[in-house]
mmCIF file of C-alpha atoms in Angstrom:
data_model
loop_
_atom_site.group_PDB
_atom_site.id
_atom_site.type_symbol
_atom_site.label_atom_id
_atom_site.label_comp_id
_atom_site.label_asym_id
_atom_site.label_seq_id
_atom_site.Cartn_x
_atom_site.Cartn_y
_atom_site.Cartn_z
ATOM 1 C CA MET A 1 -59.493 23.917 9.834
ATOM 2 C CA THR A 2 -59.217 23.551 14.021
ATOM 3 C CA THR A 3 -56.722 23.505 16.925
ATOM 4 C CA HIS A 4 -57.365 20.099 17.217
ATOM 5 C CA SER A 5 -57.054 18.237 13.804
ATOM 6 C CA LEU A 6 -53.168 20.666 13.803
ATOM 7 C CA SER A 7 -52.247 19.666 16.905
ATOM 8 C CA GLY A 8 -52.773 15.975 15.253
ATOM 9 C CA ARG A 9 -52.100 16.281 12.602
ATOM 10 C CA ALA A 10 -48.661 17.298 14.112
ATOM 11 C CA GLU A 11 -48.948 14.721 16.461
ATOM 12 C CA GLU A 12 -49.133 12.359 13.193
ATOM 13 C CA MET A 13 -46.305 14.087 11.442
ATOM 14 C CA GLY A 14 -44.594 12.718 15.178
ATOM 15 C CA ARG A 15 -44.514 8.834 15.470
ATOM 16 C CA GLU A 16 -44.283 9.251 11.165
ATOM 17 C CA GLN A 17 -40.795 11.013 11.851
ATOM 18 C CA ARG A 18 -39.895 8.971 15.286
ATOM 19 C CA ALA A 19 -41.202 5.299 13.250
ATOM 20 C CA TRP A 20 -38.644 6.531 10.160
ATOM 21 C CA LEU A 21 -36.023 6.715 12.751
ATOM 22 C CA GLU A 22 -36.011 3.758 14.459
ATOM 23 C CA ARG A 23 -36.214 1.720 10.893
ATOM 24 C CA HIS A 24 -32.943 3.841 9.784
ATOM 25 C CA SER A 25 -31.295 4.262 12.940
ATOM 26 C CA ASN A 26 -29.528 1.452 12.115
ATOM 27 C CA ALA A 27 -27.526 3.163 8.660
ATOM 28 C CA ILE A 28 -27.674 6.721 10.702
ATOM 29 C CA ALA A 29 -25.394 5.263 13.026
ATOM 30 C CA ILE A 30 -23.574 3.421 10.653
ATOM 31 C CA TYR A 31 -22.866 6.097 7.477
ATOM 32 C CA ILE A 32 -21.855 8.998 10.979
ATOM 33 C CA ALA A 33 -18.971 6.549 12.028
ATOM 34 C CA LEU A 34 -18.345 6.528 7.892
ATOM 35 C CA ALA A 35 -18.054 9.557 8.427
ATOM 36 C CA VAL A 36 -16.175 10.376 10.907
ATOM 37 C CA PHE A 37 -13.673 7.211 9.832
ATOM 38 C CA VAL A 38 -13.444 8.985 5.962
ATOM 39 C CA VAL A 39 -12.777 12.441 7.931
ATOM 40 C CA PHE A 40 -9.890 11.111 10.693
ATOM 41 C CA ILE A 41 -7.921 9.316 7.345
ATOM 42 C CA CYS A 42 -8.186 12.236 5.203
ATOM 43 C CA PHE A 43 -7.453 14.499 7.041
ATOM 44 C CA PRO A 44 -3.662 14.010 7.583
ATOM 45 C CA PHE A 45 -3.144 14.215 4.240
ATOM 46 C CA TYR A 46 -4.893 16.896 3.383
ATOM 47 C CA TYR A 47 -2.449 18.996 6.360
ATOM 48 C CA ILE A 48 0.721 17.282 4.809
ATOM 49 C CA VAL A 49 -0.761 19.348 0.918
ATOM 50 C CA MET A 50 -1.654 22.095 3.145
ATOM 51 C CA SER A 51 2.141 22.575 4.149
ATOM 52 C CA SER A 52 3.617 21.313 1.304
ATOM 53 C CA ILE A 53 1.977 25.001 -0.207
ATOM 54 C CA THR A 54 1.960 26.688 2.912
ATOM 55 C CA PRO A 55 5.922 29.422 3.709
ATOM 56 C CA ARG A 56 7.713 28.414 5.833
ATOM 57 C CA THR A 57 7.352 31.270 7.829
ATOM 58 C CA ASP A 58 3.632 30.881 8.266
ATOM 59 C CA LEU A 59 4.010 26.910 9.583
ATOM 60 C CA PHE A 60 4.479 27.226 13.245
ATOM 61 C CA ASN A 61 1.998 30.379 13.289
ATOM 62 C CA ILE A 62 -0.430 30.300 16.718
ATOM 63 C CA PRO A 63 -3.082 29.605 16.188
ATOM 64 C CA PRO A 64 -2.486 26.388 13.824
ATOM 65 C CA SER A 65 -4.314 28.056 9.987
ATOM 66 C CA TYR A 66 -5.405 25.249 7.920
ATOM 67 C CA TRP A 67 -5.224 27.034 4.677
ATOM 68 C CA PRO A 68 -2.752 28.265 3.681
ATOM 69 C CA SER A 69 -2.994 33.102 3.201
ATOM 70 C CA SER A 70 -0.810 32.169 0.088
ATOM 71 C CA PRO A 71 -0.061 29.150 -1.461
ATOM 72 C CA THR A 72 2.987 29.022 -2.968
ATOM 73 C CA LEU A 73 5.011 25.551 -5.065
ATOM 74 C CA GLU A 74 8.336 27.014 -3.435
ATOM 75 C CA ASN A 75 8.581 24.028 -1.205
ATOM 76 C CA TYR A 76 7.730 21.625 -4.163
ATOM 77 C CA ARG A 77 11.573 23.911 -6.156
ATOM 78 C CA ASN A 78 13.500 23.652 -2.513
ATOM 79 C CA MET A 79 13.056 20.063 -2.291
ATOM 80 C CA ILE A 80 13.930 19.718 -5.524
ATOM 81 C CA ASP A 81 16.401 21.552 -5.979
ATOM 82 C CA SER A 82 17.521 19.552 -2.793
ATOM 83 C CA VAL A 83 17.697 16.220 -3.184
ATOM 84 C CA PRO A 84 18.445 14.543 -6.946
ATOM 85 C CA PHE A 85 14.945 14.116 -6.797
ATOM 86 C CA LEU A 86 14.067 12.974 -10.374
ATOM 87 C CA THR A 87 16.923 10.290 -9.674
ATOM 88 C CA TYR A 88 15.665 9.039 -6.702
ATOM 89 C CA LEU A 89 12.092 8.972 -8.166
ATOM 90 C CA ARG A 90 13.024 6.117 -10.710
ATOM 91 C CA ASN A 91 15.250 4.406 -7.909
ATOM 92 C CA SER A 92 11.602 3.473 -6.274
ATOM 93 C CA LEU A 93 9.824 3.149 -9.457
ATOM 94 C CA ILE A 94 12.358 0.403 -10.027
ATOM 95 C CA PHE A 95 11.881 -1.042 -6.536
ATOM 96 C CA ALA A 96 8.751 -1.109 -5.831
ATOM 97 C CA VAL A 97 7.620 -2.502 -9.639
ATOM 98 C CA GLY A 98 10.248 -4.884 -9.542
ATOM 99 C CA SER A 99 9.905 -5.962 -5.685
ATOM 100 C CA SER A 100 6.856 -6.617 -6.021
ATOM 101 C CA LEU A 101 6.314 -8.063 -9.633
ATOM 102 C CA VAL A 102 9.093 -10.192 -8.494
ATOM 103 C CA SER A 103 8.003 -11.643 -5.737
ATOM 104 C CA VAL A 104 4.471 -12.395 -6.793
ATOM 105 C CA ILE A 105 5.915 -14.289 -9.453
ATOM 106 C CA ALA A 106 7.827 -16.361 -7.607
ATOM 107 C CA SER A 107 5.064 -16.950 -4.357
ATOM 108 C CA ALA A 108 2.460 -17.627 -7.194
ATOM 109 C CA MET A 109 4.904 -20.645 -8.472
ATOM 110 C CA ALA A 110 6.263 -21.761 -4.717
ATOM 111 C CA ALA A 111 2.293 -21.044 -3.370
ATOM 112 C CA TYR A 112 1.080 -24.054 -6.038
ATOM 113 C CA ALA A 113 4.027 -26.266 -4.803
ATOM 114 C CA LEU A 114 3.069 -25.450 -2.012
ATOM 115 C CA ALA A 115 -0.744 -25.941 -1.789
ATOM 116 C CA ARG A 116 -0.994 -29.203 -5.026
ATOM 117 C CA ILE A 117 2.831 -31.456 -4.628
ATOM 118 C CA LYS A 118 2.563 -33.455 -1.234
ATOM 119 C CA PHE A 119 6.395 -34.389 -1.046
ATOM 120 C CA PRO A 120 7.478 -34.897 1.776
ATOM 121 C CA GLY A 121 8.307 -31.814 4.289
ATOM 122 C CA SER A 122 5.488 -29.459 2.893
ATOM 123 C CA ASN A 123 5.028 -28.883 6.068
ATOM 124 C CA VAL A 124 8.010 -28.136 7.968
ATOM 125 C CA VAL A 125 8.175 -25.632 4.828
ATOM 126 C CA TYR A 126 5.124 -24.373 5.496
ATOM 127 C CA MET A 127 5.547 -23.634 9.204
ATOM 128 C CA LEU A 128 9.534 -22.659 7.986
ATOM 129 C CA LEU A 129 7.594 -19.868 5.746
ATOM 130 C CA VAL A 130 5.162 -18.801 8.985
ATOM 131 C CA LEU A 131 7.757 -18.273 11.358
ATOM 132 C CA SER A 132 10.194 -15.922 8.732
ATOM 133 C CA SER A 133 7.403 -13.782 8.194
ATOM 134 C CA ALA A 134 7.243 -13.454 12.265
ATOM 135 C CA LEU A 135 11.406 -12.720 11.768
ATOM 136 C CA PRO A 136 12.095 -8.749 12.648
ATOM 137 C CA GLN A 137 14.287 -7.606 9.420
ATOM 138 C CA ILE A 138 17.188 -5.765 11.897
ATOM 139 C CA ALA A 139 17.595 -9.646 12.973
ATOM 140 C CA VAL A 140 19.137 -10.058 10.087
ATOM 141 C CA LEU A 141 20.354 -6.991 9.080
ATOM 142 C CA VAL A 142 24.238 -7.731 9.396
ATOM 143 C CA PRO A 143 24.574 -11.197 8.090
ATOM 144 C CA MET A 144 22.355 -9.881 4.691
ATOM 145 C CA PHE A 145 24.718 -7.753 3.628
ATOM 146 C CA GLU A 146 27.840 -9.273 5.031
ATOM 147 C CA THR A 147 25.394 -11.391 2.206
ATOM 148 C CA PHE A 148 25.418 -8.946 -0.405
ATOM 149 C CA GLN A 149 29.034 -7.172 -0.243
ATOM 150 C CA SER A 150 30.237 -10.676 -0.990
ATOM 151 C CA PHE A 151 28.503 -11.642 -3.939
ATOM 152 C CA ASN A 152 28.479 -7.122 -4.846
ATOM 153 C CA LEU A 153 25.018 -6.291 -4.905
ATOM 154 C CA ILE A 154 25.340 -3.424 -2.155
ATOM 155 C CA ASN A 155 24.690 -0.188 -4.644
ATOM 156 C CA THR A 156 22.395 -2.464 -7.465
ATOM 157 C CA HIS A 157 19.013 -2.825 -8.337
ATOM 158 C CA GLN A 158 19.405 -5.537 -8.690
ATOM 159 C CA GLY A 159 19.993 -6.365 -4.769
ATOM 160 C CA LEU A 160 17.608 -4.399 -3.432
ATOM 161 C CA ILE A 161 14.749 -5.804 -5.464
ATOM 162 C CA ILE A 162 15.629 -9.682 -3.992
ATOM 163 C CA LEU A 163 16.175 -8.323 -1.167
ATOM 164 C CA MET A 164 12.847 -6.843 -0.567
ATOM 165 C CA SER A 165 11.477 -9.928 -2.649
ATOM 166 C CA SER A 166 12.758 -12.581 0.426
ATOM 167 C CA LEU A 167 11.191 -9.833 2.999
ATOM 168 C CA MET A 168 8.018 -10.383 1.195
ATOM 169 C CA LEU A 169 7.559 -14.138 -0.137
ATOM 170 C CA PRO A 170 6.211 -15.836 2.860
ATOM 171 C CA PHE A 171 3.654 -13.508 3.347
ATOM 172 C CA SER A 172 2.245 -13.188 -0.524
ATOM 173 C CA ILE A 173 2.953 -17.074 -0.196
ATOM 174 C CA LEU A 174 1.094 -17.386 3.069
ATOM 175 C CA ILE A 175 -1.823 -15.491 1.963
ATOM 176 C CA LEU A 176 -1.442 -17.070 -2.275
ATOM 177 C CA VAL A 177 -1.998 -21.203 -0.325
ATOM 178 C CA SER A 178 -5.459 -19.773 1.246
ATOM 179 C CA PHE A 179 -6.465 -18.980 -2.556
ATOM 180 C CA ILE A 180 -5.942 -22.110 -4.657
ATOM 181 C CA MET A 181 -6.057 -24.221 -2.143
ATOM 182 C CA GLN A 182 -10.021 -22.670 -2.462
ATOM 183 C CA ILE A 183 -9.796 -23.884 -5.834
ATOM 184 C CA PRO A 184 -11.373 -27.043 -6.394
ATOM 185 C CA VAL A 185 -8.276 -29.684 -7.397
ATOM 186 C CA GLU A 186 -10.922 -31.283 -10.099
ATOM 187 C CA ILE A 187 -11.076 -28.522 -12.200
ATOM 188 C CA GLU A 188 -6.880 -29.386 -13.167
ATOM 189 C CA GLU A 189 -7.687 -32.736 -13.258
ATOM 190 C CA ALA A 190 -10.842 -32.131 -16.208
ATOM 191 C CA ALA A 191 -8.468 -29.847 -17.986
ATOM 192 C CA LEU A 192 -5.304 -32.969 -18.073
ATOM 193 C CA ILE A 193 -8.057 -35.683 -19.372
ATOM 194 C CA ASP A 194 -8.941 -33.292 -21.890
ATOM 195 C CA GLY A 195 -5.820 -33.657 -22.935
ATOM 196 C CA ALA A 196 -4.797 -29.719 -22.221
ATOM 197 C CA ASN A 197 -0.994 -30.198 -20.069
ATOM 198 C CA ILE A 198 0.397 -28.883 -17.080
ATOM 199 C CA VAL A 199 1.621 -25.794 -18.486
ATOM 200 C CA GLN A 200 -2.234 -25.029 -19.992
ATOM 201 C CA VAL A 201 -4.309 -25.878 -16.694
ATOM 202 C CA LEU A 202 -2.223 -23.160 -14.732
ATOM 203 C CA THR A 203 -1.829 -20.648 -18.253
ATOM 204 C CA ARG A 204 -5.353 -21.061 -19.251
ATOM 205 C CA MET A 205 -6.662 -22.457 -15.458
ATOM 206 C CA MET A 206 -4.642 -21.603 -12.370
ATOM 207 C CA VAL A 207 -4.043 -17.848 -13.552
ATOM 208 C CA PRO A 208 -7.558 -16.062 -14.563
ATOM 209 C CA LEU A 209 -8.898 -17.648 -11.442
ATOM 210 C CA LEU A 210 -6.260 -16.399 -9.641
ATOM 211 C CA LEU A 211 -6.068 -13.331 -11.164
ATOM 212 C CA PRO A 212 -7.611 -10.982 -8.200
ATOM 213 C CA ALA A 213 -5.548 -12.723 -6.042
ATOM 214 C CA LEU A 214 -2.512 -12.082 -7.972
ATOM 215 C CA SER A 215 -3.608 -7.901 -8.207
ATOM 216 C CA THR A 216 -4.238 -7.599 -4.657
ATOM 217 C CA MET A 217 -1.235 -9.256 -3.753
ATOM 218 C CA THR A 218 0.741 -6.683 -6.867
ATOM 219 C CA VAL A 219 -0.780 -4.002 -4.820
ATOM 220 C CA ILE A 220 0.297 -4.811 -1.340
ATOM 221 C CA ASN A 221 3.564 -6.104 -2.654
ATOM 222 C CA PHE A 222 4.252 -2.423 -4.187
ATOM 223 C CA ILE A 223 2.889 0.286 -1.308
ATOM 224 C CA ILE A 224 5.431 -2.259 0.994
ATOM 225 C CA SER A 225 8.377 -1.517 -1.292
ATOM 226 C CA TRP A 226 7.054 2.220 -1.613
ATOM 227 C CA ASN A 227 7.192 2.828 2.246
ATOM 228 C CA GLU A 228 10.260 0.926 2.603
ATOM 229 C CA LEU A 229 12.979 2.269 4.027
ATOM 230 C CA LEU A 230 15.500 0.736 6.026
ATOM 231 C CA TYR A 231 16.718 -1.536 3.186
ATOM 232 C CA PRO A 232 17.099 1.183 0.995
ATOM 233 C CA LEU A 233 19.248 3.344 3.810
ATOM 234 C CA VAL A 234 21.366 0.420 4.886
ATOM 235 C CA PHE A 235 22.126 -1.402 1.253
ATOM 236 C CA ALA A 236 22.042 1.676 -1.308
ATOM 237 C CA GLN A 237 24.501 4.444 -0.224
ATOM 238 C CA ARG A 238 25.202 6.180 -3.482
ATOM 239 C CA ASP A 239 22.606 8.559 -5.470
ATOM 240 C CA VAL A 240 22.481 5.816 -8.307
ATOM 241 C CA THR A 241 19.649 3.811 -5.741
ATOM 242 C CA LYS A 242 18.691 5.897 -4.017
ATOM 243 C CA THR A 243 14.721 6.073 -2.963
ATOM 244 C CA LEU A 244 12.705 8.518 -2.393
ATOM 245 C CA SER A 245 11.745 7.302 1.370
ATOM 246 C CA VAL A 246 16.078 7.805 1.905
ATOM 247 C CA ALA A 247 15.534 11.304 0.716
ATOM 248 C CA LEU A 248 13.493 12.487 3.717
ATOM 249 C CA VAL A 249 15.441 11.138 6.258
ATOM 250 C CA GLU A 250 18.794 13.593 3.913
ATOM 251 C CA LEU A 251 16.392 16.268 4.537
ATOM 252 C CA SER A 252 15.580 15.667 8.183
ATOM 253 C CA SER A 253 19.249 15.468 9.256
ATOM 254 C CA ASP A 254 21.229 17.207 11.574
ATOM 255 C CA ALA A 255 17.898 18.860 12.891
ATOM 256 C CA SER A 256 15.969 19.342 15.775
ATOM 257 C CA THR A 257 11.966 19.402 15.626
ATOM 258 C CA TYR A 258 11.945 23.032 15.025
ATOM 259 C CA THR A 259 15.108 23.950 12.071
ATOM 260 C CA ARG A 260 14.222 20.659 9.451
ATOM 261 C CA PRO A 261 12.341 21.553 7.107
ATOM 262 C CA TRP A 262 8.690 21.013 6.992
ATOM 263 C CA ASP A 263 7.956 22.548 3.958
ATOM 264 C CA MET A 264 10.884 20.477 1.995
ATOM 265 C CA LEU A 265 9.501 16.937 3.459
ATOM 266 C CA SER A 266 5.406 17.698 3.539
ATOM 267 C CA ALA A 267 6.634 18.809 -0.287
ATOM 268 C CA LEU A 268 8.123 15.332 -0.866
ATOM 269 C CA SER A 269 5.623 13.347 0.488
ATOM 270 C CA VAL A 270 2.774 14.665 -1.315
ATOM 271 C CA PHE A 271 5.217 13.089 -4.585
ATOM 272 C CA MET A 272 5.721 10.127 -2.061
ATOM 273 C CA VAL A 273 1.805 9.290 -0.843
ATOM 274 C CA ILE A 274 0.526 9.988 -4.887
ATOM 275 C CA PRO A 275 1.764 7.739 -6.585
ATOM 276 C CA VAL A 276 -0.019 5.050 -3.743
ATOM 277 C CA LEU A 277 -3.393 6.439 -4.652
ATOM 278 C CA PHE A 278 -3.174 6.591 -8.060
ATOM 279 C CA LEU A 279 -2.152 2.703 -8.183
ATOM 280 C CA VAL A 280 -5.198 2.236 -5.241
ATOM 281 C CA LEU A 281 -7.334 3.573 -8.033
ATOM 282 C CA ILE A 282 -6.009 0.971 -10.676
ATOM 283 C CA GLY A 283 -5.741 -1.910 -8.494
ATOM 284 C CA GLN A 284 -9.352 -1.474 -7.376
ATOM 285 C CA ARG A 285 -10.822 -1.852 -11.294
ATOM 286 C CA MET A 286 -8.506 -5.026 -11.830
ATOM 287 C CA ILE A 287 -9.570 -6.750 -9.496
ATOM 288 C CA ILE A 288 -12.802 -6.410 -10.215
ATOM 289 C CA ALA A 289 -12.053 -7.233 -13.861
ATOM 290 C CA GLY A 290 -9.678 -10.366 -12.173
ATOM 291 C CA LEU A 291 -13.146 -11.911 -10.051
ATOM 292 C CA SER A 292 -15.578 -11.266 -13.188
ATOM 293 C CA ARG A 293 -13.250 -13.197 -15.342
ATOM 294 C CA GLY A 294 -11.992 -16.379 -12.066
ATOM 295 C CA ALA A 295 -15.990 -16.174 -10.931
ATOM 296 C CA VAL A 296 -15.633 -20.053 -11.383
ATOM 297 C CA LYS A 297 -19.676 -21.611 -13.755
#
């Protein structure tokens, strides 16, 4: 093969490569941006996991190490011995599961009433919900504490669930109202004409159609409740109702930046992140299944 033919072949290959890059430049840019985003999101969790198995004496090494030279589970044992971990874990599960279920059930009923029933003052109620969702928690903390104390709901699971559910209700109602309004009312009217009662319409038609929204709101409300700190810190003053988020405060109290037990804090943070990741993975399947079952045919 002559030099001229080789150079021609090289030029042709160069043109093909440039044409390929031009055709796929947008896709390449998207994948690069996605990879950077994934690294940016996952690195803090990776660092927390590494810190949880790194000996405390090695946490502040200069330069920092991103892989422990001698991994250990001593941090987890020390954390479990320092706080009543199993009690706090049970309380967190009761608090998060109860709050998410109560808030979603109550908000679904309220959202259906606002979306389907036209009553005097419905617009006012809707606007009050919008305004209440913007109200900061600290603004109503003192009157809420006095009210719950008068009903003997301080240091009780039911008090925390009621309190957290009331916090998440406005946002949940606003989201579910928009979903319900997207469902044609003619579907319900046709079912009523065919002889179905209102309970059958709600349970056999509306719930399957709203299952994606209900699943999503349950996952979101669980994550919000699981990570909540202010309400458990103020309204749960005994170990029988304290949550894992309160344990983070207890571990770091009376300590400066360098004397704070970052090893135990990292171990506890890993335990707090794992249920959320597990729920998100399970919730994705629930949402996809709900979409296929709730599709209008």
